Amino acid sequence: MPLICFASPKGGVGKTTLAANVARELARAGREVVALDLDPQNALRLPFGVRLDDPAGFTALLRARPDWQRCLRGTPCGVGLLAHGACDLTAAMALAAAVSAEPELLTAPLRGLLSRPGLYVVADTMPGPSPLLAAALPLADLVVTVLLGDAGSVSLIPAVESGASYGAAAQERPGQPPPVRARFVYVLNQYDPRTRLGPPIADAVARHVGKRLLGRVYRDENVAEALAAQKLVADYAPGSKAAQDMAQVAAAVAMWLQPGQEAAAGGVAA
Ligand SMILES: Nc1ncnc2c1ncn2[C@@H]1O[C@H](COP(=O)(O)OP(=O)(O)OP(=O)(O)O)[C@@H](O)[C@H]1O
Ligand SMILES: [Mg+2]
């Protein structure tokens, strides 16, 4: 049913980390969840423990219109994984061109997946606009932008809000993708209150986006260590600050997907 896209204008901010761990938390809360990797980096599989030399993924066959159900792989935490698959530059460019020319290659099977009652699809995306994100965006219910606590991140918020950062169509026009109906929410990642800029930047983000700031995830070495161990944070370091923060973000995501619940949803005070 709902599609949640993790996105950001900048790279290396924690999209993949948050997409994987939020998917895990949603599954732990009893939901059926599919984690969908729309980034040719093919990294979403890593925290789910897929072997590094495993090339399998759904995009290699996208143009042959495969049954996505067959591409789904189980993971120990119960999240179904649609790995992107190994992808060199030529394959990535061919895929981007194919989806730009024919977004239905992605949106038709994605709509099929989203028609399953009760299923949550959590998508990881590459930084900035991309053909795969632009195609998926009109189907999204929630776009979670991951920001770092630096001055540059605050300056990016207006472009995110307008949809420009992600290549979204602002209005309906012939030949353009349908406009975005998703709500735009934010997570501040790698928050460190001991730095001089940490608290004022967090306040500035909260002032800009108000209750749409789902939470802060503290900078925590357990996160990087969990990735090195190819584990999800709550499995690698249960009870760690980052695991608690991610659980709170997942709860806020779930709240935002309840109709009319935005007012009660998470949010961080300025
Ligand atoms: N809260 C955190 N505390 C400490 N390290 C973190 C935290 N969040 C993410 N990291 C680390 O930051 C690095 C980048 O994270 P990640 O790969 O999730 O970013 P990304 O936005 O998906 O990057 P890309 O744009 O390349 O796809 C990883 O090494 C990850 O372990
Ligand atoms: Mg990533």
PDB file of C-alpha atoms and ligand atoms in Angstrom, residues 12 14-17 39 41 43-44 124-127, ligand 2:
ATOM      1  CA  GLY A  12      26.407  10.135   1.837  1.00  0.00           C
ATOM      2  CA  GLY A  14      22.356   8.181   5.504  1.00  0.00           C
ATOM      3  CA  LYS A  15      19.501   7.400   3.083  1.00  0.00           C
ATOM      4  CA  THR A  16      20.417   3.748   2.688  1.00  0.00           C
ATOM      5  CA  THR A  17      21.078   3.332   6.404  1.00  0.00           C
ATOM      6  CA  ASP A  39      20.132   3.211  -6.509  1.00  0.00           C
ATOM      7  CA  GLN A  41      25.104   1.632  -6.004  1.00  0.00           C
ATOM      8  CA  ALA A  43      23.943  -0.902  -1.323  1.00  0.00           C
ATOM      9  CA  LEU A  44      20.540  -1.471   0.302  1.00  0.00           C
ATOM     10  CA  ASP A 124      16.201   3.814  -1.224  1.00  0.00           C
ATOM     11  CA  THR A 125      17.293   6.251  -3.916  1.00  0.00           C
ATOM     12  CA  MET A 126      20.473   7.797  -5.256  1.00  0.00           C
ATOM     13  CA  PRO A 127      21.252  11.413  -4.300  1.00  0.00           C
TER      14      PRO A 127
HETATM   15 MG    MG B   2      22.777   5.152  -0.371  1.00  0.00          MG
END
